[in-house]
Short mmCIF file of N, CA and C in Angstrom, two decimals:
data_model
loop_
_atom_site.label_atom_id
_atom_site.label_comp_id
_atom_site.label_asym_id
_atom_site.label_seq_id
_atom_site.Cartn_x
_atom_site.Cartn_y
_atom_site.Cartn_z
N UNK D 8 8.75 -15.44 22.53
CA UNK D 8 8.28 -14.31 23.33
C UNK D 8 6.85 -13.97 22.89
N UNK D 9 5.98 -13.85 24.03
CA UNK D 9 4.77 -13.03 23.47
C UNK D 9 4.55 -11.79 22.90
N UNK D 10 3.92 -12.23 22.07
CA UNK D 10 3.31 -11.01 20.98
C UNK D 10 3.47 -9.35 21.53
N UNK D 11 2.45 -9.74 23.09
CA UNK D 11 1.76 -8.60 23.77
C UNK D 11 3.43 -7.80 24.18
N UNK D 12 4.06 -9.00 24.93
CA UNK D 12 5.53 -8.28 25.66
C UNK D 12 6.50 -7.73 24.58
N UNK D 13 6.48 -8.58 23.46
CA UNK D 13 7.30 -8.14 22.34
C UNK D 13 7.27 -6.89 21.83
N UNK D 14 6.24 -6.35 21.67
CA UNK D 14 5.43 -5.55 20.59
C UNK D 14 5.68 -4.04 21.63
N UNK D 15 5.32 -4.45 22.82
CA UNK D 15 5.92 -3.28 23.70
C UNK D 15 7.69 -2.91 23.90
N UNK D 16 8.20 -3.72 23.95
CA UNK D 16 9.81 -3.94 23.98
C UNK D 16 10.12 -3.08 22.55
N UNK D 17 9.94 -3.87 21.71
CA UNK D 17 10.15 -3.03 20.05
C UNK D 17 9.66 -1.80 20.41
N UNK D 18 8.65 -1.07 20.57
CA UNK D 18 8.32 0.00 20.88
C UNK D 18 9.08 1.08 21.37
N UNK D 19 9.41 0.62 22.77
CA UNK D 19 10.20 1.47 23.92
C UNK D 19 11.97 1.20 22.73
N UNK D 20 12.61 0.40 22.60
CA UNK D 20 13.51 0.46 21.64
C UNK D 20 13.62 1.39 20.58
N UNK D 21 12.32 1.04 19.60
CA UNK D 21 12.01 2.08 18.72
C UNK D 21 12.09 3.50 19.20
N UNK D 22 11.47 3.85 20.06
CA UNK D 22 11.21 5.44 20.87
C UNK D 22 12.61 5.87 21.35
N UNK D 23 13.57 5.05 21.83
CA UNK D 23 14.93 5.66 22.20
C UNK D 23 15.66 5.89 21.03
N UNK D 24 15.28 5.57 20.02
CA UNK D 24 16.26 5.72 18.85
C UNK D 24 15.16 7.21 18.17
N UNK D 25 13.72 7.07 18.50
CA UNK D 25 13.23 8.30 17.85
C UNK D 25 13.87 9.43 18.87
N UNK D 26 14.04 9.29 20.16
CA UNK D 26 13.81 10.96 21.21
C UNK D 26 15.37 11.33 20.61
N UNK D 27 16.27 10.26 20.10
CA UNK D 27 17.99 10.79 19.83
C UNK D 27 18.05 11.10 18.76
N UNK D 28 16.96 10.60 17.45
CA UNK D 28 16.91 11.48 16.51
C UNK D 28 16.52 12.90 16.33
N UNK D 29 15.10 13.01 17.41
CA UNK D 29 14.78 14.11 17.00
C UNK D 29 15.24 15.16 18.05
N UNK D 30 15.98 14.52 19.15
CA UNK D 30 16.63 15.74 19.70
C UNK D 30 18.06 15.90 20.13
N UNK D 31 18.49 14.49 19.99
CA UNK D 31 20.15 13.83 20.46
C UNK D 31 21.31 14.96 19.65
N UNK D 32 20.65 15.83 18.16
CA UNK D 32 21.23 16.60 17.70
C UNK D 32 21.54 18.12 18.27
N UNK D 33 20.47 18.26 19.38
CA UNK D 33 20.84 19.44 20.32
C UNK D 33 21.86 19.11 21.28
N UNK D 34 21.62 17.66 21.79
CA UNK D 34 23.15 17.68 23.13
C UNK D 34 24.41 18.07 22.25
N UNK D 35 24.32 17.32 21.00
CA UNK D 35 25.71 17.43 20.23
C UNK D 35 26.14 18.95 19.92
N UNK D 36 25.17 19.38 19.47
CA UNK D 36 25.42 20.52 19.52
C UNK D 36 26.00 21.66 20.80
N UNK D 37 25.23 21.32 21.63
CA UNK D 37 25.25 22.00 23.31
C UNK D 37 27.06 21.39 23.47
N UNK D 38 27.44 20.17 23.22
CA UNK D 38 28.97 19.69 23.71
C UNK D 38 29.73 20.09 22.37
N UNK D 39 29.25 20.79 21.71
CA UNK D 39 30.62 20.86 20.70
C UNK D 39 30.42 20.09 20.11
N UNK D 40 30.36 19.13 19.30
CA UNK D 40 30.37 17.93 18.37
C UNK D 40 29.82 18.51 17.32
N UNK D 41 28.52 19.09 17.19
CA UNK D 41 27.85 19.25 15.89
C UNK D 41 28.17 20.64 15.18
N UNK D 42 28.46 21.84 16.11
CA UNK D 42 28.46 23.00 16.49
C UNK D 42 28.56 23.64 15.11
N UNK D 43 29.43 23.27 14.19
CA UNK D 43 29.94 23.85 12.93
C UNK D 43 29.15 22.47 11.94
N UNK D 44 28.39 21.76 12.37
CA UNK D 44 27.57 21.24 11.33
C UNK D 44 26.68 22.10 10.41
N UNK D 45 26.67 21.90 8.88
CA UNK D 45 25.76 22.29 7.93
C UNK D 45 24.16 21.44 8.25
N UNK D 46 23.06 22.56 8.79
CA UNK D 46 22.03 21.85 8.88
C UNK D 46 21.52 20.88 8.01
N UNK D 47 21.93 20.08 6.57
CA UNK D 47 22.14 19.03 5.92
C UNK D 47 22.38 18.18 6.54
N UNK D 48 23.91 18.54 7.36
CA UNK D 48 24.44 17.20 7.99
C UNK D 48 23.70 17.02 9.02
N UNK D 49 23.26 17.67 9.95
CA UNK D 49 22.03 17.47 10.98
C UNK D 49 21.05 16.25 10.44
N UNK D 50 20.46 17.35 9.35
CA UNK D 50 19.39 15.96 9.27
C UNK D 50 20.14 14.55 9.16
N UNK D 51 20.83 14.79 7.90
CA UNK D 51 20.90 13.24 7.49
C UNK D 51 21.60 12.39 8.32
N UNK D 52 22.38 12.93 9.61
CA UNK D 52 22.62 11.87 11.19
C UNK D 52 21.60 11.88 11.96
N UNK D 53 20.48 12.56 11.69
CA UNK D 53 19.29 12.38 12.37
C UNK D 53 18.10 11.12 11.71
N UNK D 54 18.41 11.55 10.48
CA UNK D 54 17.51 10.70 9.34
C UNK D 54 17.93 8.75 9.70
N UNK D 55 19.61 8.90 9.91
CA UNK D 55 20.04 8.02 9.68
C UNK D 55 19.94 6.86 11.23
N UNK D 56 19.68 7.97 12.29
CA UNK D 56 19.14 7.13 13.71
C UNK D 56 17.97 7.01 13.33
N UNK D 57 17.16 7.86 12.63
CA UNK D 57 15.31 7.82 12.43
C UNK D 57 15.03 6.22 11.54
N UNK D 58 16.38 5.51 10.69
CA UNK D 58 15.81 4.70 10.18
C UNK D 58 16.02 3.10 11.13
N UNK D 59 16.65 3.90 12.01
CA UNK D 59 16.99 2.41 13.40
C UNK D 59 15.38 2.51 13.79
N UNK D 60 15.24 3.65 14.41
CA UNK D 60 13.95 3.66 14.66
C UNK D 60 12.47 3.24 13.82
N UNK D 61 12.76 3.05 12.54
CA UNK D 61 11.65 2.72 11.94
C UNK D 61 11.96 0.86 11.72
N UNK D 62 13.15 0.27 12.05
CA UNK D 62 13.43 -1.14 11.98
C UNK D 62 13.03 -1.75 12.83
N UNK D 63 12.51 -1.00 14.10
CA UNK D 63 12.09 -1.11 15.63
C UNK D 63 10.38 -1.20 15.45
N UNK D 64 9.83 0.24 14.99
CA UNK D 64 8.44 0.63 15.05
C UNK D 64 7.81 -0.27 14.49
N UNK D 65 8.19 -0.51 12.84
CA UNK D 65 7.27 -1.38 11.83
C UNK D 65 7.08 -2.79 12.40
N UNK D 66 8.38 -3.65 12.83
CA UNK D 66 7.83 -4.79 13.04
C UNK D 66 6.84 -4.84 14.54
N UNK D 67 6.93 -3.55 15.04
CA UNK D 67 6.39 -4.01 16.74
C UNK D 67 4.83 -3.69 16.08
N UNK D 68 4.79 -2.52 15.73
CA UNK D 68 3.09 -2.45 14.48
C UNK D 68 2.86 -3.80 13.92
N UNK D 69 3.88 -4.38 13.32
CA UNK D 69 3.16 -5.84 12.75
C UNK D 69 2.69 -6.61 13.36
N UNK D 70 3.60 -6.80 14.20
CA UNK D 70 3.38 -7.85 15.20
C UNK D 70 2.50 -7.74 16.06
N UNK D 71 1.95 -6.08 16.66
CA UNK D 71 0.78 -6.59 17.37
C UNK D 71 -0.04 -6.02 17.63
N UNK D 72 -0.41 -5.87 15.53
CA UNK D 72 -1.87 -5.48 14.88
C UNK D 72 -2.44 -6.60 15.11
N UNK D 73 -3.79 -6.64 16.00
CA UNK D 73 -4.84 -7.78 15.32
C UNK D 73 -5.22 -8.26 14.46
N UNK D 74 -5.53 -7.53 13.25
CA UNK D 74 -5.16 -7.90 12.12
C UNK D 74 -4.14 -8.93 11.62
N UNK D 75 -3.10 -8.91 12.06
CA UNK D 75 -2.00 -9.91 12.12
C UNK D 75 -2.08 -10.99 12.87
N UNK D 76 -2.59 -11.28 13.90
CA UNK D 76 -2.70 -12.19 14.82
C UNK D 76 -2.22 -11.42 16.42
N UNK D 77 -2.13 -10.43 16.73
CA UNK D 77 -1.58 -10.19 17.22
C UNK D 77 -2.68 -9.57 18.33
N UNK D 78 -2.52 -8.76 19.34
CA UNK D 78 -3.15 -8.54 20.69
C UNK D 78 -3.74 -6.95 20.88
N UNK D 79 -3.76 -6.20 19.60
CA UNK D 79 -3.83 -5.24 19.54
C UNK D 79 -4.89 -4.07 18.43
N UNK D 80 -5.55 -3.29 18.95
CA UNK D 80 -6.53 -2.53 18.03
C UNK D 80 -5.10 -1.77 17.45
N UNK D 81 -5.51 -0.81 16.50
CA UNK D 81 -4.60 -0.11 16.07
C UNK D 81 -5.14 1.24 16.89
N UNK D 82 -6.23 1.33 17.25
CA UNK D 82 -6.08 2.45 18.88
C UNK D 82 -5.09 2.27 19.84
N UNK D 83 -5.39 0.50 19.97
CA UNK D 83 -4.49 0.74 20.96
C UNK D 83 -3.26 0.73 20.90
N UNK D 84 -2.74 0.38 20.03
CA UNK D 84 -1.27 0.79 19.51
C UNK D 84 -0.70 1.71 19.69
N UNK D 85 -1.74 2.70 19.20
CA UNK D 85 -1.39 4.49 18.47
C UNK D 85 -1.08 4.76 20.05
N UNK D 86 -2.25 4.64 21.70
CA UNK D 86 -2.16 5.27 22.56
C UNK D 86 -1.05 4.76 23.19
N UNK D 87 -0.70 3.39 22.86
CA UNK D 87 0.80 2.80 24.10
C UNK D 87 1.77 3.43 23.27
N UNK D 88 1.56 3.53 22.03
CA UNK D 88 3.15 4.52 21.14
C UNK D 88 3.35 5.70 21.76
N UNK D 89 2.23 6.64 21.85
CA UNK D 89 2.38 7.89 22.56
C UNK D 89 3.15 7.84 23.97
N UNK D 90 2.54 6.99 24.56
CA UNK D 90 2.55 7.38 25.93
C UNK D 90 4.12 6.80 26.56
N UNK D 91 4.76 5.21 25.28
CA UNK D 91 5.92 5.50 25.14
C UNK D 91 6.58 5.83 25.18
N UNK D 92 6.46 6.78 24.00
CA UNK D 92 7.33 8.20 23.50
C UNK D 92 7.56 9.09 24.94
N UNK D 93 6.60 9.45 25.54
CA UNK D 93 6.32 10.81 26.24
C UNK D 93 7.13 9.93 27.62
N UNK D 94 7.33 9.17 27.86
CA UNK D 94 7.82 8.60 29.38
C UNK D 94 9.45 8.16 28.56
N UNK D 95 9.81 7.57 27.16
CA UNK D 95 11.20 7.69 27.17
C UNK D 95 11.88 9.07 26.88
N UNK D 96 10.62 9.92 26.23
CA UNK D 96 11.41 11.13 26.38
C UNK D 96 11.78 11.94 27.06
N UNK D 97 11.29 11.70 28.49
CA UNK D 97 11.13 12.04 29.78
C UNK D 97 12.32 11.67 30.65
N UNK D 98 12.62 10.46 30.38
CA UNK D 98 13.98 9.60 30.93
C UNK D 98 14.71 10.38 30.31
N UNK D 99 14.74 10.14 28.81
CA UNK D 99 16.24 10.84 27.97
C UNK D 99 16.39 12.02 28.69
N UNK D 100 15.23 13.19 28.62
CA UNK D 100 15.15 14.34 28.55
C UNK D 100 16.01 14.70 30.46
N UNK D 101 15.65 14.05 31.23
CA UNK D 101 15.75 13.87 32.51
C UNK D 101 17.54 13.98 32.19
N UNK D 102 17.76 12.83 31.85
CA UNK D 102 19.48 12.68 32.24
C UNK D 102 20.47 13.33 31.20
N UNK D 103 20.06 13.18 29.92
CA UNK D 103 20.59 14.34 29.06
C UNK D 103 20.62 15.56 28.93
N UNK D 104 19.65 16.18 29.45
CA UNK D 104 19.13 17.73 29.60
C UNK D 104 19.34 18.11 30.95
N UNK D 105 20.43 18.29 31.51
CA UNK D 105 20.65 18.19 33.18
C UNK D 105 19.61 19.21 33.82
N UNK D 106 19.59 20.75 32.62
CA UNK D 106 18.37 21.87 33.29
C UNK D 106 17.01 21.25 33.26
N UNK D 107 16.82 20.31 32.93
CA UNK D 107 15.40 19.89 32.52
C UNK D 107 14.74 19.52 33.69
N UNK D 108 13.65 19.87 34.39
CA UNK D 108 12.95 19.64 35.59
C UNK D 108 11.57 19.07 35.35
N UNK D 109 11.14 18.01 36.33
CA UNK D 109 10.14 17.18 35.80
C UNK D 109 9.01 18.32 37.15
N UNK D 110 7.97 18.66 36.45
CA UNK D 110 7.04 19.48 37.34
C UNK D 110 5.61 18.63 37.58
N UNK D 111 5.04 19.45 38.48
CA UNK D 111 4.17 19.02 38.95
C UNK D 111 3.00 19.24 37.59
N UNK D 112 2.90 19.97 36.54
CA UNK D 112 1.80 19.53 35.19
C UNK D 112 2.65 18.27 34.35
N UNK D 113 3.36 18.43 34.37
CA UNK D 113 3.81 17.27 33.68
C UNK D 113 3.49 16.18 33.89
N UNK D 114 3.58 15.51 35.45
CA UNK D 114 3.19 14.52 35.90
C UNK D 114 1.82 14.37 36.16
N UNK D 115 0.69 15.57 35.83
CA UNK D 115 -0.60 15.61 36.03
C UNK D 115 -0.97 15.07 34.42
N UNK D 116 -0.06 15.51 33.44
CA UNK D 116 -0.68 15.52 31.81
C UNK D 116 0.04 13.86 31.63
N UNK D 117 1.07 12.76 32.24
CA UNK D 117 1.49 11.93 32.15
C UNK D 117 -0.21 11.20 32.76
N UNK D 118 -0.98 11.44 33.92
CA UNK D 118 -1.74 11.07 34.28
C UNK D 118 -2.60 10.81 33.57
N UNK D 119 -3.11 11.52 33.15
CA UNK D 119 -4.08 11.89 32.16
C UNK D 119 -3.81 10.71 30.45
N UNK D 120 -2.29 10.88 30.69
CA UNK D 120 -2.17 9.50 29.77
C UNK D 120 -2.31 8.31 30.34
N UNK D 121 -2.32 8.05 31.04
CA UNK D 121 -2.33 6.77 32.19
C UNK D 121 -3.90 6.55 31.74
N UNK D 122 -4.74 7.60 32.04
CA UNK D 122 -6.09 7.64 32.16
C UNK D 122 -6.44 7.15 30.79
N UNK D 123 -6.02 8.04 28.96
CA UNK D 123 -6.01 7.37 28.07
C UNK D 123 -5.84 5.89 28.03
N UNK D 124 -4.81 5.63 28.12
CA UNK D 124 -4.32 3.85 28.12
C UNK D 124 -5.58 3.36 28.64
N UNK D 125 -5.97 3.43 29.53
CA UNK D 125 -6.77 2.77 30.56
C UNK D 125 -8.66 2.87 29.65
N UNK D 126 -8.63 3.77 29.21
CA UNK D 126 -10.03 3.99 28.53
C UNK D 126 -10.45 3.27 27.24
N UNK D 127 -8.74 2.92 26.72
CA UNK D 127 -8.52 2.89 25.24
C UNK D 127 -8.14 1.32 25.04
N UNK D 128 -8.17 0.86 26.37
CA UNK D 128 -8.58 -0.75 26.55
C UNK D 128 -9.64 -1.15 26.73
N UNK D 129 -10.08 -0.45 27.46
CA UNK D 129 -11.81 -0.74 27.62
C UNK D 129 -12.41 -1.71 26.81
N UNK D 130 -13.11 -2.57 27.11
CA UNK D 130 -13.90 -3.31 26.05
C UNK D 130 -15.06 -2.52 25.08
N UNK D 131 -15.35 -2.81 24.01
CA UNK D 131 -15.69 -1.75 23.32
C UNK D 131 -17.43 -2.71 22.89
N UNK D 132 -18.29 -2.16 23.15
CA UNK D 132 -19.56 -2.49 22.85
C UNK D 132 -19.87 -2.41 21.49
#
């Protein structure tokens, strides 16, 4: 598999295991499951999806740092991680969060990341 397709795949993988760490502990909570959890136990089932997520992040960073051989500034890394994040948390947030409504700034400030990505490829003089 290529570097470029890989490195994005690990990514979006990585990011579904971060949006359930850092918020998958509110649905549980909202259904009863966590409800009488000691905020201890919170973290450390949060900690413990956060380290799926870092088995995901590190190698997709390795793999496609230029530095490594790979297809990527570490700008541009940082801006496809974000913008990642913010569109799987958007999905999660969408079907897990049933009150959750996608608005018209949201999809203007998603733009605006679109617009990042797009700047942050640019060839650089």
């Amino acid at each position: 598999m290529r570097p470029t397709l890989l490195t994005v795949l690990l990514l979006v993988v990585s990011n579904v295991f971060m949006t359930f760490a850092w918020y998958g502990h509110l649905k549980l909570q909202a259904t009863g499951i966590s409800r009488n959890w000691p905020l201890i136990g919170v973290i450390l089932f949060s900690w413990c999806i956060a380290l799926l997520e870092y088995a995901f992040q590190v190698p997709a960073n390795r793999i496609g740092f230029i530095d490594n051989g790979g297809p990527f500034t570490l700008m541009q890394l940082k801006v496809m991680q974000e913008v990642i994040t913010l569109v799987v948390f958007t999905v999660v947030a969408l079907f897990m969060f049933q009150g959750t409504k996608l608005q018209w700034n949201h999809v203007a400030a998603f733009l605006c990341l679109v617009g990042a990505v797009y700047f942050v490829f640019l060839p650089s003089k």
